[in-house]
């Protein structure tokens, strides 16, 4: 058995740590910097002799008030909460029965339906966002209303539809692993199909339901391109932030812009710190990315 | 008999809502992409006229599209190579190395993946800003003034700035994925290799890499599809293809033509080309990376 040269071993270790620390810095420093910058006055960003690395002279929380009230980030925040919550509820109410029926019952056409839902996995929303927009605006024109565009319920419905394929795939994969005996016992006890599903089977699928909620919360909360395309007054936080960034950059109101950034990422970061273990574990279960 | 019928009804009501929604918001728009690509529609006159494959013919002569195509391919190749290198490296270090803070690094590296694209664009706006940006002021502070650049304004550099943001965003996600498959490799394989006198690096190439190869292969398809999609969102927010089309990618060009300029038919033709391109590329990559699968 030959021993490794201790010097090369040390050099190896140093390189390894340097790479890890470089990556850590490249993530933590910009994120922390945005938090810091959100408390700065405007004069600390522009003009000669300003140092972007300097700490704020005072905690200018006024930036947050301006962002929330004048830049309407408060309104967009509320819209995002409504749309995300509604989309999650719609998704679960629609995906759970479908996944359950597809995985636990044998019926004609099951195979075709399974394939059809799987095919939905291959369609990315970026390709079809314009046809969806056209469909909604044509419906508006045909009916002489302006109900279908800039509607938070429609947006939630589209969000839910766009993740149905993935959620059904994940949930039915889990339902398949549950033993058959539960349902038979329930039927013998006189439970109907609906009661068996709601009272017995769905509660058992809790872990995979949690995974779906976590991932879809992130993707709905962060979603940008659909909301940007079909929403206007009732837009969500990500679009609000994009507009805020465009406006404040030309007006060089950097403090407010960074306050807006913090408003969007803080809820997600807090959630992440709480659930990071389930999240990274669930990822290998689902393993899909949009 | 009665029971069978009630079962059928139950199954129907379970599946119908999902089937209707997926048809309405996924399948019909997808079919529309293909159908609309055969028409000249939108524009000033807003007439709809069947033109066959004419849209595709004009695409081949469209310099802007060809440039977007070139940029997209460069982005796909470079992002995949860089991300795969760092993700595997970090995953190997974190799953093999016996040191403190393993969890800490995993948690930190995954953060970019949970942030909205708009937030990431904002963060990189702060990094790349030419006068007050973190990168340029840092370079000046350590005396490397010559390396400062207009990161988003220089035609030669803008594409690499976008690529860096994409790689930064993706490493953590794939690292966690590779870590999971490396964790499944039985420890005694490493013990046996170590008894044979293998070094850490030899073990990586002889044991780890061959055993996670099928997982890496699967992720190659993810890289292609997600880079096409994410590069669109990054470019749409950060540069909108500028300066002078040097950071244009094909989905952003599609979006600009269809939604911005209202030339729907032409825009959808771009969508069809990208759609087919991504599937063809995934199939080719899948084919050429086909190896004998090793199992433990």
XYZ file of C-alpha atoms in Angstrom:
586
model
C 0.000 0.000 0.000
C 1.530 3.259 -1.062
C 0.992 6.326 1.037
C -0.082 9.576 -0.550
C 2.433 12.382 -0.380
C 1.346 14.612 2.551
C 2.241 17.809 0.670
C 0.028 17.025 -2.330
C -2.665 16.052 0.116
C -2.529 19.450 1.785
C -2.489 21.288 -1.535
C -5.466 19.234 -2.654
C -7.339 20.124 0.485
C -6.557 23.832 0.118
C -7.856 23.863 -3.468
C -11.006 22.039 -2.415
C -11.747 24.495 0.358
C -10.907 27.476 -1.843
C -13.399 26.323 -4.480
C -16.121 25.732 -1.901
C -15.547 29.059 -0.211
C -15.407 30.958 -3.515
C -18.791 29.553 -4.476
C -20.213 30.340 -1.048
C -19.000 33.920 -1.264
C -20.374 34.373 -4.754
C -23.810 33.461 -3.416
C -23.852 34.988 0.055
C -22.142 38.301 -0.660
C -24.492 39.565 -3.397
C -27.570 38.448 -1.458
C -26.342 40.081 1.749
C -25.303 43.155 -0.201
C -28.825 43.599 -1.582
C -30.172 43.513 1.982
C -27.627 46.139 3.002
C -28.212 48.326 -0.039
C -31.944 48.347 0.603
C -31.281 50.501 3.686
C -29.152 53.095 1.939
C -30.108 56.624 0.998
C -29.957 57.496 -2.660
C -26.986 59.815 -2.189
C -24.973 56.787 -1.087
C -25.276 55.216 -4.528
C -24.600 57.988 -6.987
C -21.979 60.634 -7.356
C -18.262 60.791 -6.746
C -16.690 59.051 -3.804
C -19.548 56.716 -3.056
C -18.428 53.251 -2.127
C -20.926 50.479 -2.814
C -19.215 48.320 -0.210
C -19.681 50.837 2.603
C -22.279 50.149 5.264
C -25.399 52.321 5.182
C -24.972 55.567 7.075
C -28.295 54.990 8.761
C -31.036 52.421 8.407
C -33.196 54.069 5.797
C -36.320 51.954 6.258
C -38.183 54.696 4.385
C -37.186 52.789 1.229
C -39.500 49.954 2.233
C -42.395 52.280 2.921
C -41.922 53.937 -0.462
C -41.663 50.579 -2.213
C -44.719 49.177 -0.458
C -46.973 52.200 -0.813
C -45.854 54.442 -3.684
C -44.466 51.691 -5.911
C -47.495 49.536 -5.033
C -45.387 46.550 -4.029
C -47.881 46.033 -1.198
C -50.673 45.586 -3.720
C -48.578 43.219 -5.829
C -47.615 41.283 -2.712
C -51.263 40.745 -1.894
C -51.955 39.683 -5.488
C -49.138 37.163 -5.309
C -50.475 35.739 -2.058
C -53.958 35.396 -3.546
C -52.785 33.882 -6.828
C -50.320 31.468 -5.211
C -52.819 30.264 -2.603
C -55.632 29.902 -5.112
C -53.418 28.081 -7.609
C -52.197 25.654 -4.931
C -55.758 24.888 -3.809
C -56.951 24.400 -7.380
C -53.965 22.221 -8.151
C -54.501 19.902 -5.187
C -58.260 19.670 -5.589
C -57.864 18.721 -9.247
C -54.624 16.737 -9.259
C -55.274 14.506 -6.227
C -58.469 12.792 -7.483
C -56.989 12.433 -10.955
C -53.775 10.907 -9.644
C -55.743 8.623 -7.341
C -58.097 7.397 -10.073
C -55.275 6.912 -12.562
C -53.148 4.899 -10.173
C -55.675 2.835 -8.195
C -58.401 1.908 -10.663
C -58.397 -0.235 -13.747
C -60.582 1.105 -16.530
C -60.705 1.502 -20.258
C -58.557 4.306 -21.610
C -56.362 4.486 -18.538
C -53.215 3.922 -20.537
C -54.024 6.643 -23.047
C -54.837 9.108 -20.297
C -51.582 8.310 -18.538
C -49.652 8.907 -21.742
C -51.539 12.138 -22.397
C -50.733 13.536 -18.953
C -47.113 12.442 -19.346
C -46.958 14.220 -22.702
C -47.907 17.402 -20.893
C -44.564 17.184 -19.080
C -42.770 17.959 -22.327
C -44.614 21.165 -23.089
C -42.948 24.119 -21.490
C -45.029 27.142 -20.697
C -42.593 29.515 -22.439
C -43.615 28.144 -25.835
C -47.323 28.463 -25.327
C -47.602 31.696 -23.384
C -48.420 33.723 -26.508
C -51.126 31.308 -27.782
C -52.644 31.356 -24.288
C -52.653 35.139 -24.373
C -54.294 35.108 -27.822
C -56.876 32.579 -26.704
C -57.842 34.744 -23.731
C -57.964 37.982 -25.707
C -59.946 36.345 -28.530
C -62.459 35.049 -25.984
C -62.735 38.566 -24.627
C -63.393 39.931 -28.094
C -65.877 37.226 -28.996
C -67.898 37.782 -25.842
C -67.421 41.526 -25.744
C -65.985 41.471 -22.204
C -62.571 42.067 -20.667
C -62.938 39.387 -18.049
C -60.332 36.877 -19.183
C -57.213 39.023 -19.250
C -55.746 40.560 -16.102
C -57.835 38.196 -13.977
C -56.253 36.637 -10.892
C -58.505 33.586 -10.960
C -57.643 32.843 -14.599
C -53.957 33.261 -13.796
C -54.256 30.786 -10.905
C -56.110 28.392 -13.172
C -53.318 28.558 -15.756
C -50.680 28.061 -13.060
C -52.541 25.018 -11.747
C -52.985 23.592 -15.261
C -49.338 24.102 -16.107
C -48.220 21.964 -13.181
C -50.970 19.340 -13.353
C -48.926 16.894 -15.417
C -45.986 16.998 -13.048
C -48.123 16.790 -9.916
C -50.227 13.905 -11.221
C -47.059 12.083 -12.215
C -45.555 12.537 -8.769
C -48.714 11.810 -6.766
C -49.786 8.757 -8.751
C -46.274 7.375 -8.376
C -46.810 7.581 -4.635
C -50.360 6.203 -4.659
C -49.109 3.162 -6.564
C -46.829 2.216 -3.674
C -49.701 2.001 -1.163
C -51.023 -1.520 -0.539
C -54.352 -2.489 -2.078
C -55.876 -3.816 1.148
C -56.847 -0.421 2.552
C -59.519 0.252 -0.010
C -61.004 -3.212 0.174
C -61.296 -2.911 3.931
C -62.951 0.476 3.546
C -65.443 -0.845 0.991
C -66.356 -3.752 3.269
C -66.956 -1.271 6.059
C -69.435 0.436 3.780
C -67.358 3.434 2.667
C -68.147 4.807 -0.771
C -65.492 5.612 -3.358
C -65.413 9.295 -2.538
C -65.239 8.780 1.210
C -62.491 6.181 0.819
C -60.431 8.558 -1.256
C -60.910 11.650 0.899
C -60.809 10.053 4.338
C -58.363 7.209 3.883
C -56.176 7.408 0.788
C -55.394 11.117 0.493
C -54.244 11.457 4.116
C -51.798 8.613 3.490
C -50.219 10.496 0.597
C -49.224 13.398 2.865
C -45.467 13.245 2.220
C -45.840 13.520 -1.529
C -48.539 16.180 -1.179
C -46.097 18.190 0.893
C -43.463 17.869 -1.823
C -45.926 19.098 -4.436
C -46.936 22.063 -2.274
C -43.342 23.083 -1.586
C -42.215 22.976 -5.196
C -45.302 24.516 -6.656
C -45.351 27.261 -4.035
C -41.874 28.268 -5.176
C -42.694 28.072 -8.850
C -46.006 29.974 -8.529
C -44.546 32.642 -6.278
C -41.550 33.159 -8.555
C -43.381 32.825 -11.882
C -42.800 35.712 -14.197
C -43.504 35.282 -17.905
C -47.201 34.301 -17.831
C -48.053 37.015 -15.332
C -46.063 39.530 -17.370
C -47.946 38.560 -20.536
C -51.548 38.320 -19.423
C -51.726 40.546 -16.341
C -51.828 44.284 -16.003
C -53.335 46.056 -12.992
C -53.607 42.877 -10.945
C -50.096 41.682 -11.609
C -47.973 39.639 -9.249
C -44.898 40.506 -7.251
C -42.297 39.280 -9.749
C -43.734 41.449 -12.516
C -44.117 44.359 -10.113
C -40.454 43.997 -9.219
C -39.424 43.914 -12.864
C -41.303 47.145 -13.551
C -39.946 48.688 -10.370
C -36.413 47.780 -11.454
C -36.924 49.382 -14.855
C -38.400 52.565 -13.391
C -36.029 53.028 -10.477
C -32.964 52.290 -12.566
C -33.713 55.113 -14.977
C -34.711 57.350 -12.086
C -31.618 56.071 -10.202
C -33.625 55.354 -7.080
C -31.521 52.357 -6.182
C -32.516 52.101 -2.539
C -36.168 51.545 -3.379
C -35.261 49.034 -6.064
C -33.251 46.923 -3.616
C -36.028 47.200 -1.045
C -38.298 45.724 -3.718
C -35.836 42.887 -4.300
C -35.821 42.073 -0.590
C -39.622 42.119 -0.455
C -39.742 39.453 -3.183
C -37.003 37.170 -1.912
C -37.456 37.362 1.855
C -40.569 35.123 2.101
C -38.893 32.528 -0.096
C -35.669 32.595 1.911
C -37.537 32.221 5.200
C -39.515 29.294 3.836
C -36.338 27.739 2.488
C -34.553 27.923 5.840
C -37.512 26.161 7.465
C -37.932 23.377 4.931
C -34.588 23.027 3.155
C -34.256 19.395 4.154
C -37.593 18.296 2.687
C -36.936 20.432 -0.362
C -33.628 18.907 -1.359
C -34.912 15.453 -0.465
C -38.092 15.922 -2.475
C -36.133 17.178 -5.442
C -34.526 13.814 -6.066
C -37.993 12.311 -5.901
C -39.483 14.578 -8.519
C -36.381 15.583 -10.383
C -37.805 18.025 -12.872
C -37.024 21.589 -13.580
C -38.654 24.202 -15.740
C -72.927 -4.451 -12.502
C -74.221 -1.496 -10.571
C -70.981 -1.295 -8.679
C -69.020 -1.218 -11.896
C -71.088 1.637 -13.234
C -70.701 3.685 -10.079
C -66.990 3.057 -10.214
C -66.910 4.331 -13.783
C -68.758 7.458 -12.755
C -66.393 8.066 -9.869
C -63.319 7.669 -12.073
C -64.816 9.982 -14.660
C -65.468 12.786 -12.190
C -62.007 12.379 -10.717
C -60.201 12.727 -14.020
C -62.452 15.028 -16.040
C -61.415 18.365 -14.447
C -57.723 17.629 -14.881
C -58.217 16.403 -18.440
C -60.240 19.477 -19.379
C -57.719 21.922 -17.922
C -54.706 20.234 -19.490
C -56.485 20.138 -22.844
C -57.561 23.758 -22.616
C -54.366 25.352 -21.360
C -51.637 22.966 -22.522
C -52.671 20.887 -25.528
C -54.762 23.382 -27.477
C -52.139 26.161 -27.167
C -49.458 23.671 -28.229
C -51.462 22.655 -31.301
C -52.028 26.352 -31.971
C -48.284 26.988 -32.028
C -47.929 24.507 -34.876
C -51.072 25.617 -36.679
C -50.328 29.332 -36.467
C -46.821 28.812 -37.803
C -48.394 28.028 -41.184
C -50.272 31.306 -41.372
C -49.362 34.881 -41.907
C -51.306 36.629 -39.197
C -51.110 39.682 -37.032
C -49.026 42.649 -38.001
C -50.653 45.839 -39.231
C -53.417 44.364 -41.358
C -54.287 41.631 -38.823
C -55.501 39.358 -41.598
C -55.105 35.610 -41.443
C -53.733 33.989 -44.542
C -52.452 30.467 -45.097
C -48.877 30.614 -46.363
C -47.685 27.039 -45.919
C -44.027 26.830 -45.018
C -43.226 30.399 -46.090
C -42.625 31.512 -42.510
C -39.939 28.881 -42.163
C -38.339 29.936 -45.429
C -38.115 33.551 -44.299
C -36.627 32.334 -41.019
C -33.646 30.859 -42.830
C -32.895 34.250 -44.364
C -33.476 36.198 -41.151
C -30.086 37.363 -39.872
C -31.459 38.228 -36.443
C -32.826 34.743 -36.044
C -29.580 33.125 -37.134
C -27.675 35.245 -34.641
C -30.134 34.280 -31.894
C -29.698 30.635 -32.874
C -25.925 30.937 -32.685
C -26.076 32.628 -29.290
C -28.494 30.024 -27.972
C -26.296 27.141 -29.038
C -23.252 28.789 -27.454
C -25.215 29.298 -24.244
C -26.490 25.711 -24.172
C -23.022 24.232 -24.724
C -21.104 26.479 -22.338
C -23.679 26.468 -19.553
C -23.927 22.682 -19.704
C -20.172 22.139 -19.639
C -19.464 24.637 -16.848
C -22.408 23.591 -14.696
C -21.700 19.902 -15.063
C -18.036 20.397 -14.164
C -18.682 22.386 -11.005
C -21.757 20.437 -9.953
C -19.965 17.097 -10.155
C -16.841 18.507 -8.520
C -18.737 19.972 -5.588
C -20.960 16.931 -5.259
C -17.934 14.618 -5.183
C -16.165 16.782 -2.614
C -19.196 17.106 -0.387
C -20.180 13.456 -0.493
C -16.669 11.970 -0.191
C -14.845 14.506 1.926
C -14.861 14.012 5.659
C -15.018 17.546 6.893
C -17.280 19.851 8.809
C -19.856 22.100 7.206
C -21.047 19.684 4.544
C -24.653 20.570 5.189
C -23.845 24.255 5.350
C -22.394 24.250 1.832
C -25.297 22.235 0.470
C -27.827 24.661 1.926
C -25.995 27.731 0.611
C -25.374 26.367 -2.886
C -29.035 25.598 -3.360
C -30.190 29.159 -2.597
C -29.976 30.533 -6.199
C -32.354 27.810 -7.306
C -35.192 29.009 -5.074
C -34.978 32.671 -6.055
C -37.181 34.158 -8.746
C -35.511 34.864 -12.078
C -36.433 38.507 -11.586
C -34.600 38.572 -8.252
C -31.533 36.961 -9.808
C -31.640 39.492 -12.627
C -31.770 42.239 -10.013
C -28.829 40.773 -8.119
C -26.764 40.531 -11.283
C -27.805 44.051 -12.187
C -26.126 45.097 -8.927
C -23.057 42.997 -9.712
C -22.615 44.085 -13.329
C -23.413 47.802 -12.990
C -20.430 49.485 -14.715
C -19.920 52.404 -12.306
C -21.225 51.253 -8.927
C -21.396 47.509 -9.509
C -19.890 45.009 -7.084
C -17.647 43.420 -9.702
C -16.065 46.571 -11.124
C -15.583 48.298 -7.770
C -14.030 45.123 -6.389
C -11.641 44.897 -9.342
C -10.678 48.550 -8.878
C -10.140 48.061 -5.173
C -7.622 45.268 -5.729
C -5.874 47.261 -8.444
C -7.083 45.364 -11.495
C -8.602 48.363 -13.236
C -7.732 46.906 -16.602
C -10.180 44.053 -16.043
C -13.213 46.259 -15.470
C -15.792 46.101 -18.218
C -19.235 47.181 -19.308
C -20.468 43.713 -18.411
C -23.899 44.101 -19.972
C -23.008 46.821 -22.467
C -20.052 45.337 -24.303
C -21.067 43.343 -27.367
C -18.246 40.854 -26.902
C -18.856 40.201 -23.222
C -22.604 40.360 -22.701
C -23.186 36.724 -23.701
C -20.632 35.506 -21.150
C -22.185 37.677 -18.454
C -25.513 35.951 -19.118
C -23.825 32.537 -19.158
C -22.186 33.228 -15.809
C -25.548 34.116 -14.272
C -27.083 30.921 -15.661
C -24.286 28.727 -14.329
C -24.397 30.438 -10.943
C -28.090 29.715 -10.788
C -27.860 26.063 -11.860
C -24.883 24.588 -9.981
C -26.652 24.022 -6.674
C -29.610 22.236 -8.204
C -27.557 19.699 -10.102
C -25.090 19.314 -7.258
C -27.865 18.212 -4.909
C -29.055 15.809 -7.571
C -25.610 14.242 -8.072
C -25.055 14.098 -4.318
C -28.166 11.983 -3.977
C -26.978 9.460 -6.529
C -23.435 9.431 -5.102
C -24.836 8.745 -1.647
C -26.319 5.531 -3.020
C -22.887 4.107 -3.910
C -21.971 1.484 -1.304
C -19.111 2.502 0.945
C -17.270 -0.836 0.643
C -16.435 -0.112 -3.006
C -14.344 2.812 -1.810
C -12.822 0.726 0.971
C -11.791 -1.929 -1.540
C -10.322 0.685 -3.864
C -8.463 2.297 -1.019
C -6.982 -1.090 -0.004
C -5.745 -1.434 -3.568
C -3.919 1.856 -3.070
C -6.148 4.078 -5.174
C -5.950 7.804 -4.526
C -9.056 9.964 -4.043
C -8.785 11.201 -7.622
C -8.459 7.693 -9.047
C -11.443 6.613 -7.006
C -13.441 9.475 -8.420
C -12.724 8.454 -12.004
C -12.843 4.684 -11.508
C -15.670 4.327 -9.006
C -17.815 7.433 -8.600
C -18.071 8.667 -12.157
C -18.955 5.360 -13.849
C -21.583 4.626 -11.224
C -23.387 7.956 -11.493
C -23.066 8.075 -15.276
C -26.684 7.145 -15.987
C -27.801 9.919 -13.670
C -25.540 12.422 -15.422
C -26.964 11.297 -18.737
C -30.511 11.955 -17.603
C -29.555 15.428 -16.438
C -28.089 16.267 -19.858
C -31.640 16.427 -21.202
C -32.566 18.693 -18.293
C -29.649 20.971 -19.099
C -30.741 21.390 -22.697
C -34.386 22.055 -21.921
C -33.887 24.214 -18.848
C -31.093 26.275 -20.402
C -33.279 27.083 -23.407
C -36.062 28.197 -21.097
C -34.033 29.993 -18.448
C -31.825 31.823 -20.949
C -35.040 33.263 -22.407
C -36.185 34.567 -19.025
C -32.760 35.942 -18.087
C -32.320 37.695 -21.414
C -35.879 39.001 -21.434
C -35.340 40.696 -18.077
C -31.630 41.572 -18.117
C -30.808 42.734 -21.636
C -33.747 42.027 -23.959
C -31.237 40.801 -26.514
C -29.080 43.910 -26.495
C -26.703 45.443 -27.224
C -27.393 45.083 -30.902
C -28.701 41.517 -30.699
C -25.521 40.142 -29.159
C -27.331 38.464 -26.297
C -30.462 37.491 -28.224
C -31.664 33.920 -27.705
C -34.250 32.216 -29.859
C -37.160 32.043 -27.444
C -36.773 35.719 -26.657
C -36.781 36.456 -30.368
C -39.961 34.405 -30.665
C -41.571 36.309 -27.808
C -40.550 39.668 -29.270
C -41.944 38.804 -32.702
C -45.162 37.271 -31.439
C -46.054 39.314 -28.369
C -44.048 42.493 -28.931
C -44.402 43.045 -32.676
C -47.637 41.080 -33.009
C -46.388 39.016 -35.935
C -47.932 35.862 -34.528
C -47.463 33.470 -37.422
C -43.785 34.214 -37.794
C -43.223 34.096 -34.045
C -44.866 30.686 -33.774
C -42.714 29.377 -36.627
C -39.703 30.222 -34.442
C -41.371 28.371 -31.586
C -41.804 25.273 -33.744
C -38.164 25.351 -34.823
C -36.951 25.685 -31.222
C -39.298 22.930 -30.071
C -38.023 20.504 -32.704
C -34.435 21.627 -32.171
C -34.550 20.921 -28.440
C -35.987 17.454 -28.933
C -33.503 16.601 -31.677
C -30.598 17.831 -29.571
C -31.777 15.854 -26.547
C -32.111 12.734 -28.689
C -28.646 13.147 -30.209
C -27.001 13.757 -26.845
C -28.814 10.770 -25.430
C -27.558 8.607 -28.272
C -23.892 9.614 -28.148
C -23.627 9.321 -24.372
C -24.993 5.799 -24.416
C -22.638 3.539 -22.474
C -22.962 0.215 -20.860
C -24.709 0.840 -17.560
C -22.662 -0.202 -14.551
C -24.491 -1.220 -11.457
C -23.558 -1.922 -7.917
